[in-house]
mmCIF file of C-alpha atoms and ligand atoms in Angstrom:
data_model
loop_
_atom_site.group_PDB
_atom_site.id
_atom_site.type_symbol
_atom_site.label_atom_id
_atom_site.label_comp_id
_atom_site.label_asym_id
_atom_site.label_seq_id
_atom_site.Cartn_x
_atom_site.Cartn_y
_atom_site.Cartn_z
ATOM 1 C CA UNK G 117 21.417 -0.704 -17.229
ATOM 2 C CA UNK G 118 22.175 -0.933 -13.481
ATOM 3 C CA UNK G 119 25.812 -0.458 -13.958
ATOM 4 C CA UNK G 120 27.181 0.747 -10.861
ATOM 5 C CA UNK G 121 23.996 2.140 -9.298
ATOM 6 C CA UNK G 122 23.537 1.426 -5.554
ATOM 7 C CA UNK G 123 22.136 -1.879 -4.631
ATOM 8 C CA UNK G 124 19.015 -1.928 -2.315
ATOM 9 C CA UNK G 125 21.300 -3.727 0.418
ATOM 10 C CA UNK G 126 24.015 -1.106 0.204
ATOM 11 C CA UNK G 127 21.354 1.709 0.412
ATOM 12 C CA UNK G 128 19.838 -0.132 3.365
ATOM 13 C CA UNK G 129 23.194 -0.558 5.159
ATOM 14 C CA UNK G 130 23.726 3.272 4.960
ATOM 15 C CA UNK G 131 20.447 3.592 6.186
ATOM 16 C CA UNK G 132 20.963 1.487 9.064
ATOM 17 C CA UNK G 133 24.243 3.266 9.920
ATOM 18 C CA UNK G 134 22.151 6.456 9.834
ATOM 19 C CA UNK G 135 19.953 4.952 12.320
ATOM 20 C CA UNK G 136 22.750 3.181 14.159
ATOM 21 C CA UNK G 137 20.583 -0.033 13.630
ATOM 22 C CA UNK G 138 21.792 -3.313 14.066
ATOM 23 C CA UNK G 139 20.989 -4.552 10.792
ATOM 24 C CA UNK G 140 17.822 -6.372 11.521
ATOM 25 C CA UNK G 141 15.580 -4.302 9.572
ATOM 26 C CA UNK G 142 18.057 -4.509 6.662
ATOM 27 C CA UNK G 143 17.895 -8.656 6.769
ATOM 28 C CA UNK G 144 14.166 -8.414 7.234
ATOM 29 C CA UNK G 145 13.621 -6.596 4.189
ATOM 30 C CA UNK G 146 15.985 -8.842 2.285
ATOM 31 C CA UNK G 147 13.307 -11.717 3.013
ATOM 32 C CA UNK G 148 10.602 -9.492 2.062
ATOM 33 C CA UNK G 149 12.158 -8.611 -1.158
ATOM 34 C CA UNK G 150 12.918 -12.426 -1.740
ATOM 35 C CA UNK G 151 9.336 -12.987 -1.789
ATOM 36 C CA UNK G 152 8.565 -10.019 -3.953
ATOM 37 C CA UNK G 153 11.156 -10.949 -6.565
ATOM 38 C CA UNK G 154 9.376 -14.477 -6.501
ATOM 39 C CA UNK G 155 6.187 -13.081 -7.274
ATOM 40 C CA UNK G 156 7.265 -10.766 -9.849
ATOM 41 C CA UNK G 157 8.495 -13.679 -11.494
ATOM 42 C CA UNK G 158 5.111 -15.497 -11.309
ATOM 43 C CA UNK G 159 3.458 -12.057 -12.579
ATOM 44 C CA UNK G 160 5.898 -12.355 -15.498
ATOM 45 C CA UNK G 161 5.047 -15.671 -16.618
ATOM 46 C CA UNK G 162 1.569 -15.528 -16.232
ATOM 47 C CA UNK G 163 -0.119 -18.517 -17.713
ATOM 48 C CA UNK G 164 3.041 -20.298 -18.068
ATOM 49 C CA UNK G 165 3.472 -20.296 -14.464
ATOM 50 C CA UNK G 166 -0.396 -21.302 -14.177
ATOM 51 C CA UNK G 167 -0.755 -17.973 -12.058
ATOM 52 C CA UNK G 168 -3.866 -16.945 -13.955
ATOM 53 C CA UNK G 169 -7.629 -17.737 -12.821
ATOM 54 C CA UNK G 170 -9.322 -18.282 -9.597
ATOM 55 C CA UNK G 171 -9.041 -20.785 -6.766
ATOM 56 C CA UNK G 172 -12.659 -21.058 -6.164
ATOM 57 C CA UNK G 173 -11.913 -20.134 -2.637
ATOM 58 C CA UNK G 174 -12.902 -17.226 -0.744
ATOM 59 C CA UNK G 175 -10.693 -15.203 1.883
ATOM 60 C CA UNK G 176 -11.802 -14.167 5.416
ATOM 61 C CA UNK G 177 -13.298 -11.059 3.981
ATOM 62 C CA UNK G 178 -15.582 -12.977 1.470
ATOM 63 C CA UNK G 179 -13.547 -11.943 -1.486
ATOM 64 C CA UNK G 180 -12.948 -14.522 -4.197
ATOM 65 C CA UNK G 181 -9.049 -15.485 -4.284
ATOM 66 C CA UNK G 182 -7.276 -15.703 -7.222
ATOM 67 C CA UNK G 183 -4.556 -18.476 -7.830
ATOM 68 C CA UNK G 184 -1.919 -15.522 -7.538
ATOM 69 C CA UNK G 185 -3.428 -14.080 -4.396
ATOM 70 C CA UNK G 186 -2.903 -17.547 -2.801
ATOM 71 C CA UNK G 187 0.490 -18.321 -4.272
ATOM 72 C CA UNK G 188 1.808 -14.774 -3.172
ATOM 73 C CA UNK G 189 0.554 -15.118 0.147
ATOM 74 C CA UNK G 190 2.266 -18.543 0.597
ATOM 75 C CA UNK G 191 5.513 -17.205 -0.791
ATOM 76 C CA UNK G 192 5.370 -13.945 1.781
ATOM 77 C CA UNK G 193 4.881 -16.644 4.562
ATOM 78 C CA UNK G 194 7.634 -19.269 3.305
ATOM 79 C CA UNK G 195 10.316 -16.280 2.743
ATOM 80 C CA UNK G 196 9.416 -14.633 6.093
ATOM 81 C CA UNK G 197 9.515 -17.437 8.728
ATOM 82 C CA UNK G 198 12.862 -18.365 9.440
ATOM 83 C CA UNK G 199 14.910 -15.146 9.159
ATOM 84 C CA UNK G 200 14.971 -14.618 12.924
ATOM 85 C CA UNK G 201 13.679 -11.506 12.655
ATOM 86 C CA UNK G 202 9.704 -11.547 12.954
ATOM 87 C CA UNK G 203 7.499 -12.491 16.016
ATOM 88 C CA UNK G 204 4.357 -12.846 13.688
ATOM 89 C CA UNK G 205 2.873 -11.871 10.545
ATOM 90 C CA UNK G 206 -0.752 -10.913 9.181
ATOM 91 C CA UNK G 207 -1.988 -11.238 5.968
ATOM 92 C CA UNK G 208 -5.010 -9.867 3.827
ATOM 93 C CA UNK G 209 -5.533 -13.557 2.705
ATOM 94 C CA UNK G 210 -5.297 -15.208 6.270
ATOM 95 C CA UNK G 211 -8.051 -15.297 8.786
ATOM 96 C CA UNK G 212 -5.869 -15.118 12.028
ATOM 97 C CA UNK G 213 -2.382 -13.975 12.761
ATOM 98 C CA UNK G 214 0.308 -16.266 11.274
ATOM 99 C CA UNK G 215 2.539 -17.652 13.959
ATOM 100 C CA UNK G 216 6.396 -17.953 13.758
ATOM 101 C CA UNK G 217 7.719 -21.052 15.619
ATOM 102 C CA UNK G 218 9.533 -20.439 18.802
ATOM 103 C CA UNK G 219 13.012 -21.295 17.523
ATOM 104 C CA UNK G 220 12.785 -18.354 14.680
ATOM 105 C CA UNK G 221 10.905 -15.437 16.740
ATOM 106 C CA UNK G 222 12.278 -12.136 16.424
ATOM 107 C CA UNK G 223 10.844 -8.489 17.516
ATOM 108 C CA UNK G 224 9.212 -7.182 14.385
ATOM 109 C CA UNK G 225 5.658 -7.678 13.025
ATOM 110 C CA UNK G 226 4.889 -7.911 9.309
ATOM 111 C CA UNK G 227 1.667 -7.091 7.695
ATOM 112 C CA UNK G 228 0.876 -7.414 3.698
ATOM 113 C CA UNK G 229 -1.258 -7.407 0.910
ATOM 114 C CA UNK G 230 0.421 -10.053 -1.040
ATOM 115 C CA UNK G 231 -1.386 -9.217 -4.278
ATOM 116 C CA UNK G 232 -2.905 -6.339 -4.807
ATOM 117 C CA UNK G 233 -5.221 -5.395 -7.666
ATOM 118 C CA UNK G 234 -6.342 -9.058 -8.252
ATOM 119 C CA UNK G 235 -8.995 -8.153 -10.448
ATOM 120 C CA UNK G 236 -6.042 -6.912 -13.213
ATOM 121 C CA UNK G 237 -4.151 -10.242 -12.960
ATOM 122 C CA UNK G 238 -6.001 -12.227 -15.842
ATOM 123 C CA UNK G 239 -6.142 -8.875 -18.096
ATOM 124 C CA UNK G 240 -2.395 -8.704 -17.692
ATOM 125 C CA UNK G 241 -2.386 -5.019 -16.048
ATOM 126 C CA UNK G 242 -0.093 -3.902 -13.258
ATOM 127 C CA UNK G 243 -0.283 -5.565 -9.852
ATOM 128 C CA UNK G 244 1.732 -5.247 -6.588
ATOM 129 C CA UNK G 245 2.613 -5.952 -2.816
ATOM 130 C CA UNK G 246 2.180 -3.679 -0.243
ATOM 131 C CA UNK G 247 3.643 -4.326 3.440
ATOM 132 C CA UNK G 248 4.137 -2.878 6.760
ATOM 133 C CA UNK G 249 6.338 -3.298 9.654
ATOM 134 C CA UNK G 250 5.593 -2.547 13.365
ATOM 135 C CA UNK G 251 7.480 -3.406 16.578
ATOM 136 C CA UNK G 252 6.280 -6.277 18.344
ATOM 137 C CA UNK G 253 5.329 -5.089 22.011
ATOM 138 C CA UNK G 254 7.672 -5.546 24.943
ATOM 139 C CA UNK G 255 7.291 -8.798 26.697
ATOM 140 C CA UNK G 256 5.260 -10.350 24.118
ATOM 141 C CA UNK G 257 6.603 -13.743 23.144
ATOM 142 C CA UNK G 258 3.728 -14.804 20.786
ATOM 143 C CA UNK G 259 1.824 -12.264 19.348
ATOM 144 C CA UNK G 260 -1.748 -12.331 19.225
ATOM 145 C CA UNK G 261 -4.166 -10.066 16.728
ATOM 146 C CA UNK G 262 -4.286 -7.399 19.461
ATOM 147 C CA UNK G 263 -0.571 -6.985 19.535
ATOM 148 C CA UNK G 264 -0.845 -6.060 15.814
ATOM 149 C CA UNK G 265 -3.483 -3.191 16.596
ATOM 150 C CA UNK G 266 -1.133 -0.372 16.483
ATOM 151 C CA UNK G 267 -2.057 3.150 14.683
ATOM 152 C CA UNK G 268 -0.048 3.638 11.594
ATOM 153 C CA UNK G 269 2.036 6.269 13.276
ATOM 154 C CA UNK G 270 3.767 3.308 14.718
ATOM 155 C CA UNK G 271 5.265 2.070 11.735
ATOM 156 C CA UNK G 272 8.857 1.375 11.518
ATOM 157 C CA UNK G 273 8.857 0.899 7.484
ATOM 158 C CA UNK G 274 6.290 0.683 4.948
ATOM 159 C CA UNK G 275 6.632 -0.393 1.364
ATOM 160 C CA UNK G 276 5.108 -1.477 -2.115
ATOM 161 C CA UNK G 277 6.302 -3.408 -5.143
ATOM 162 C CA UNK G 278 4.720 -2.827 -8.292
ATOM 163 C CA UNK G 279 4.693 -5.531 -11.151
ATOM 164 C CA UNK G 280 4.322 -3.277 -13.964
ATOM 165 C CA UNK G 281 6.363 -3.141 -17.275
ATOM 166 C CA UNK G 282 9.277 -2.524 -14.745
ATOM 167 C CA UNK G 283 9.217 -4.120 -11.474
ATOM 168 C CA UNK G 284 9.937 -1.272 -8.537
ATOM 169 C CA UNK G 285 9.942 -1.071 -5.067
ATOM 170 C CA UNK G 286 9.121 2.029 -3.124
ATOM 171 C CA UNK G 287 10.139 2.425 0.357
ATOM 172 C CA UNK G 288 10.407 4.525 3.508
ATOM 173 C CA UNK G 289 11.941 3.779 7.097
ATOM 174 C CA UNK G 290 10.646 7.442 7.943
ATOM 175 C CA UNK G 291 13.606 9.175 6.145
ATOM 176 C CA UNK G 292 11.864 9.967 2.828
ATOM 177 C CA UNK G 293 10.724 7.721 0.357
ATOM 178 C CA UNK G 294 13.006 5.953 -2.212
ATOM 179 C CA UNK G 295 12.319 4.007 -5.325
ATOM 180 C CA UNK G 296 14.276 0.960 -6.712
ATOM 181 C CA UNK G 297 14.168 -0.725 -10.087
ATOM 182 C CA UNK G 298 14.570 -4.332 -10.389
ATOM 183 C CA UNK G 299 17.154 -5.552 -12.924
ATOM 184 C CA UNK G 300 15.691 -8.959 -13.796
ATOM 185 C CA UNK G 301 19.093 -10.202 -15.302
ATOM 186 C CA UNK G 302 20.701 -9.399 -12.028
ATOM 187 C CA UNK G 303 17.979 -10.271 -9.848
ATOM 188 C CA UNK G 304 18.438 -7.076 -7.688
ATOM 189 C CA UNK G 305 16.764 -4.190 -6.859
ATOM 190 C CA UNK G 306 18.866 -0.772 -7.576
ATOM 191 C CA UNK G 307 18.372 2.699 -6.371
ATOM 192 C CA UNK G 308 16.854 4.910 -9.111
ATOM 193 C CA UNK G 309 14.329 7.322 -7.600
ATOM 194 C CA UNK G 310 16.038 9.343 -4.995
ATOM 195 C CA UNK G 311 13.648 11.378 -2.209
ATOM 196 C CA UNK G 312 10.396 10.749 -4.345
ATOM 197 C CA UNK G 313 8.079 13.897 -3.346
ATOM 198 C CA UNK G 314 4.577 14.618 -4.552
ATOM 199 C CA UNK G 315 3.874 18.100 -5.846
ATOM 200 C CA UNK G 316 1.419 19.756 -3.846
ATOM 201 C CA UNK G 317 -0.927 20.771 -6.807
ATOM 202 C CA UNK G 318 -2.338 18.483 -9.347
ATOM 203 C CA UNK G 319 -5.157 18.336 -12.025
ATOM 204 C CA UNK G 320 -5.801 14.772 -11.929
ATOM 205 C CA UNK G 321 -7.975 12.475 -9.618
ATOM 206 C CA UNK G 322 -8.499 8.648 -9.207
ATOM 207 C CA UNK G 323 -11.711 7.058 -8.401
ATOM 208 C CA UNK G 324 -14.161 4.518 -9.067
ATOM 209 C CA UNK G 325 -16.779 6.845 -10.938
ATOM 210 C CA UNK G 326 -19.369 3.800 -10.899
ATOM 211 C CA UNK G 327 -20.048 4.194 -7.308
ATOM 212 C CA UNK G 328 -20.791 8.126 -7.747
ATOM 213 C CA UNK G 329 -24.273 7.485 -6.643
ATOM 214 C CA UNK G 330 -23.258 6.157 -3.439
ATOM 215 C CA UNK G 331 -20.998 8.586 -2.450
ATOM 216 C CA UNK G 332 -21.405 11.167 0.372
ATOM 217 C CA UNK G 333 -21.715 14.843 -0.346
ATOM 218 C CA UNK G 334 -18.351 16.077 0.110
ATOM 219 C CA UNK G 335 -16.901 13.609 -2.152
ATOM 220 C CA UNK G 336 -19.576 14.323 -4.806
ATOM 221 C CA UNK G 337 -19.115 18.243 -4.402
ATOM 222 C CA UNK G 338 -15.123 17.700 -5.229
ATOM 223 C CA UNK G 339 -15.594 15.701 -7.991
ATOM 224 C CA UNK G 340 -18.359 17.601 -9.273
ATOM 225 C CA UNK G 341 -16.225 20.841 -9.202
ATOM 226 C CA UNK G 342 -13.342 18.871 -11.077
ATOM 227 C CA UNK G 343 -15.566 17.835 -13.895
ATOM 228 C CA UNK G 344 -16.882 21.249 -14.337
ATOM 229 C CA UNK G 345 -13.608 21.916 -15.520
ATOM 230 C CA UNK G 346 -12.364 25.563 -16.857
ATOM 231 C CA UNK G 347 -16.177 26.761 -16.518
ATOM 232 C CA UNK G 348 -16.707 25.678 -13.186
ATOM 233 C CA UNK G 349 -15.496 26.727 -9.684
ATOM 234 C CA UNK G 350 -12.142 25.412 -10.058
ATOM 235 C CA UNK G 351 -11.601 27.288 -13.452
ATOM 236 C CA UNK G 352 -9.484 24.590 -14.805
ATOM 237 C CA UNK G 353 -9.678 21.091 -16.509
ATOM 238 C CA UNK G 354 -9.078 17.713 -14.547
ATOM 239 C CA UNK G 355 -8.183 14.326 -15.772
ATOM 240 C CA UNK G 356 -8.876 11.017 -14.603
ATOM 241 C CA UNK G 357 -7.379 7.867 -13.986
ATOM 242 C CA UNK G 358 -8.451 4.420 -12.575
ATOM 243 C CA UNK G 359 -6.463 1.483 -12.861
ATOM 244 C CA UNK G 360 -8.089 -0.537 -9.845
ATOM 245 C CA UNK G 361 -4.799 -1.583 -8.464
ATOM 246 C CA UNK G 362 -4.231 0.625 -5.682
ATOM 247 C CA UNK G 363 -0.403 0.142 -5.917
ATOM 248 C CA UNK G 364 -0.543 1.271 -9.428
ATOM 249 C CA UNK G 365 -2.796 4.235 -8.768
ATOM 250 C CA UNK G 366 -0.376 5.377 -5.574
ATOM 251 C CA UNK G 367 2.547 4.876 -7.844
ATOM 252 C CA UNK G 368 1.206 7.286 -10.378
ATOM 253 C CA UNK G 369 0.857 9.776 -7.537
ATOM 254 C CA UNK G 370 4.194 9.390 -6.373
ATOM 255 C CA UNK G 371 5.501 9.804 -9.801
ATOM 256 C CA UNK G 372 3.496 12.982 -10.874
ATOM 257 C CA UNK G 373 1.005 13.740 -8.052
ATOM 258 C CA UNK G 374 -2.724 13.542 -8.190
ATOM 259 C CA UNK G 375 -5.711 12.401 -5.769
ATOM 260 C CA UNK G 376 -6.524 8.583 -4.996
ATOM 261 C CA UNK G 377 -10.017 8.049 -3.520
ATOM 262 C CA UNK G 378 -11.883 5.009 -2.141
ATOM 263 C CA UNK G 379 -14.142 7.289 -0.004
ATOM 264 C CA UNK G 380 -17.011 5.933 2.499
ATOM 265 C CA UNK G 381 -19.902 4.972 0.451
ATOM 266 C CA UNK G 382 -23.428 3.647 1.089
ATOM 267 C CA UNK G 383 -22.185 0.283 -0.628
ATOM 268 C CA UNK G 384 -19.329 -0.097 1.756
ATOM 269 C CA UNK G 385 -20.577 1.717 4.649
ATOM 270 C CA UNK G 386 -21.508 -1.453 6.511
ATOM 271 C CA UNK G 387 -17.887 -2.807 6.593
ATOM 272 C CA UNK G 388 -16.374 0.744 7.106
ATOM 273 C CA UNK G 389 -14.868 1.241 3.766
ATOM 274 C CA UNK G 390 -13.348 -0.700 1.078
ATOM 275 C CA UNK G 391 -9.629 -0.788 1.630
ATOM 276 C CA UNK G 392 -7.972 -2.267 4.429
ATOM 277 C CA UNK G 393 -6.480 -0.247 7.205
ATOM 278 C CA UNK G 394 -3.673 -2.600 8.243
ATOM 279 C CA UNK G 395 -2.530 -3.795 4.900
ATOM 280 C CA UNK G 396 -3.248 -1.046 2.407
ATOM 281 C CA UNK G 397 -4.096 2.033 4.140
ATOM 282 C CA UNK G 398 -1.473 2.576 6.598
ATOM 283 C CA UNK G 399 1.466 1.528 4.491
ATOM 284 C CA UNK G 400 0.490 3.580 1.700
ATOM 285 C CA UNK G 401 -0.443 6.676 4.104
ATOM 286 C CA UNK G 402 3.104 6.368 5.395
ATOM 287 C CA UNK G 403 4.677 6.454 2.153
ATOM 288 C CA UNK G 404 2.531 9.326 0.933
ATOM 289 C CA UNK G 405 3.055 11.290 3.967
ATOM 290 C CA UNK G 406 6.867 10.914 4.024
ATOM 291 C CA UNK G 407 6.845 12.174 0.183
ATOM 292 C CA UNK G 408 5.048 15.601 1.483
ATOM 293 C CA UNK G 409 1.292 14.204 0.240
ATOM 294 C CA UNK G 410 -1.789 13.841 2.793
ATOM 295 C CA UNK G 411 -3.608 10.841 3.538
ATOM 296 C CA UNK G 412 -7.149 10.866 5.302
ATOM 297 C CA UNK G 413 -10.164 9.331 5.949
ATOM 298 C CA UNK G 414 -11.921 12.755 5.081
ATOM 299 C CA UNK G 415 -12.412 12.971 8.816
ATOM 300 C CA UNK G 416 -9.197 11.980 10.487
ATOM 301 C CA UNK G 417 -5.548 11.555 9.614
ATOM 302 C CA UNK G 418 -5.424 7.614 8.669
ATOM 303 C CA UNK G 419 -2.117 7.056 10.469
ATOM 304 C CA UNK G 420 -4.098 8.099 13.468
ATOM 305 C CA UNK G 421 -6.881 5.743 13.161
ATOM 306 C CA UNK G 422 -6.899 3.332 16.231
ATOM 307 C CA UNK G 423 -7.459 -0.239 14.819
ATOM 308 C CA UNK G 424 -10.020 -2.425 16.134
ATOM 309 C CA UNK G 425 -9.615 -5.381 14.358
ATOM 310 C CA UNK G 426 -6.938 -6.805 12.005
ATOM 311 C CA UNK G 427 -9.040 -6.664 8.891
ATOM 312 C CA UNK G 428 -10.589 -3.519 9.552
ATOM 313 C CA UNK G 429 -11.650 -1.138 6.718
ATOM 314 C CA UNK G 430 -11.239 2.681 6.107
ATOM 315 C CA UNK G 431 -12.034 5.143 3.621
ATOM 316 C CA UNK G 432 -8.988 6.345 2.025
ATOM 317 C CA UNK G 433 -8.321 9.715 0.393
ATOM 318 C CA UNK G 434 -4.882 10.395 -0.458
ATOM 319 C CA UNK G 435 -2.096 12.423 -2.457
ATOM 320 C CA UNK G 436 -1.146 15.948 -3.237
ATOM 321 C CA UNK G 437 -1.488 18.089 -0.286
ATOM 322 C CA UNK G 438 -3.372 21.108 -1.577
ATOM 323 C CA UNK G 439 -6.182 18.949 -3.205
ATOM 324 C CA UNK G 440 -6.426 16.358 0.019
ATOM 325 C CA UNK G 441 -6.653 19.570 2.347
ATOM 326 C CA UNK G 442 -9.402 20.940 0.092
ATOM 327 C CA UNK G 443 -11.475 17.603 0.427
ATOM 328 C CA UNK G 444 -11.028 17.323 4.088
ATOM 329 C CA UNK G 445 -12.199 21.051 4.408
ATOM 330 C CA UNK G 446 -15.292 19.882 2.393
ATOM 331 C CA UNK G 447 -15.812 17.443 4.954
ATOM 332 C CA UNK G 448 -15.611 19.081 7.962
ATOM 333 C CA UNK G 449 -17.994 22.005 6.708
ATOM 334 C CA UNK G 450 -20.193 19.028 6.248
ATOM 335 C CA UNK G 451 -20.942 19.951 2.930
ATOM 336 C CA UNK G 452 -24.461 19.336 1.698
ATOM 337 C CA UNK G 453 -25.105 20.703 -1.962
HETATM 338 P P1 AHG Z 21 -7.060 -6.549 -3.706
HETATM 339 O O1 AHG Z 21 -6.787 -6.902 -5.000
HETATM 340 O O2 AHG Z 21 -5.921 -6.803 -2.792
HETATM 341 O O3 AHG Z 21 -8.245 -7.166 -3.137
HETATM 342 O O4 AHG Z 21 -7.303 -5.138 -3.641
HETATM 343 C C1 AHG Z 21 -7.931 -4.457 -4.605
HETATM 344 C C2 AHG Z 21 -8.522 -2.908 -4.265
HETATM 345 C C3 AHG Z 21 -7.480 -1.870 -4.474
HETATM 346 O O5 AHG Z 21 -6.266 -2.069 -5.118
HETATM 347 C C4 AHG Z 21 -8.140 -1.156 -5.903
HETATM 348 O O6 AHG Z 21 -7.915 0.271 -5.740
HETATM 349 C C5 AHG Z 21 -9.532 -1.604 -5.682
HETATM 350 O O7 AHG Z 21 -9.677 -2.582 -4.817
HETATM 351 C C6 AHG Z 21 -10.404 -1.478 -6.466
HETATM 352 O O8 AHG Z 21 -11.729 -1.493 -6.325
HETATM 353 P P2 AHG Z 21 -12.960 -1.586 -7.460
HETATM 354 O O9 AHG Z 21 -12.652 -2.878 -8.244
HETATM 355 O O10 AHG Z 21 -14.100 -1.433 -6.592
HETATM 356 O O11 AHG Z 21 -12.648 -0.533 -8.401
HETATM 357 MN MN1 MN Z 22 -5.121 -4.654 -2.306
HETATM 358 MN MN1 MN Z 23 -4.692 -8.516 -2.167
#
């Protein structure tokens, strides 16, 4: 049980001392965590809380919204408005920037995917929330979308919560990656996973294989070589996993290594990819890199992509260093099979 473990709050206060910060980030994260605890409670109660099923509406990206997508988005906005730390918010579920009333305005920007893995809600499989924190550019009172368009390397903090058998928070402020487990009885996150690191080698990959015919040659080559196993060029067998909640797939990689790909393919080329740069790819890339992993579009480090619009999508290839380096090298060789 949680016993005398360090609380998330105390961990953040220690981090704040190290940074010689003023505690703004600590207080801001407390508000983000209130939203996440409340989402965790909704997920826990499922149908009892009226959290299953669809809304019958679509978000700005033309995706069907689940009730929990909408409820989680509302909780994120509600819990993070009056704290006094934010100049604005941007959400996967919102068309435009969410403004913060002048009297509450602070100096950070919060971006979030309030509920990741929507297709898994109704089937009682792990889902999560993802968030990213940027600084509001100097001199900006009321940020517009343009003020959010900063590359991932500018992130001050990134994290995700996974609502699985346990609810966990995994967080970086640029000083390694740290994991916390929620004690449901106490309603607090406790420090359980110190300095999480990703092994450089792995024999496990995660990709939606049903898209294989749409992939580009470098990704097809990599997966075909994995599938060939012991008798193929890699001379070893590989295992495959695909939860279809990015949070859960990334959390597995944070725990035991692996490769996660939602690469460029013919199906998503028009949109630039499937996953969202600002709400999914950037925060996860910050976490993965801080844990010693690599995160790329196949052609470019994700955190160096200059965003052009809030809801921009990108191909994502991330995980154990040696495997991602190999996939990136297949891209730069322009592999044609
Ligand atoms: P979201 O639920 O926020 O829209 O994100 C879903 C994403 C990601 O979590 C997951 O890796 C991927 O979509 C699954 O896509 P497929 O259904 O195409 O496998
Ligand atoms: Mn998502
Ligand atoms: Mn989502």
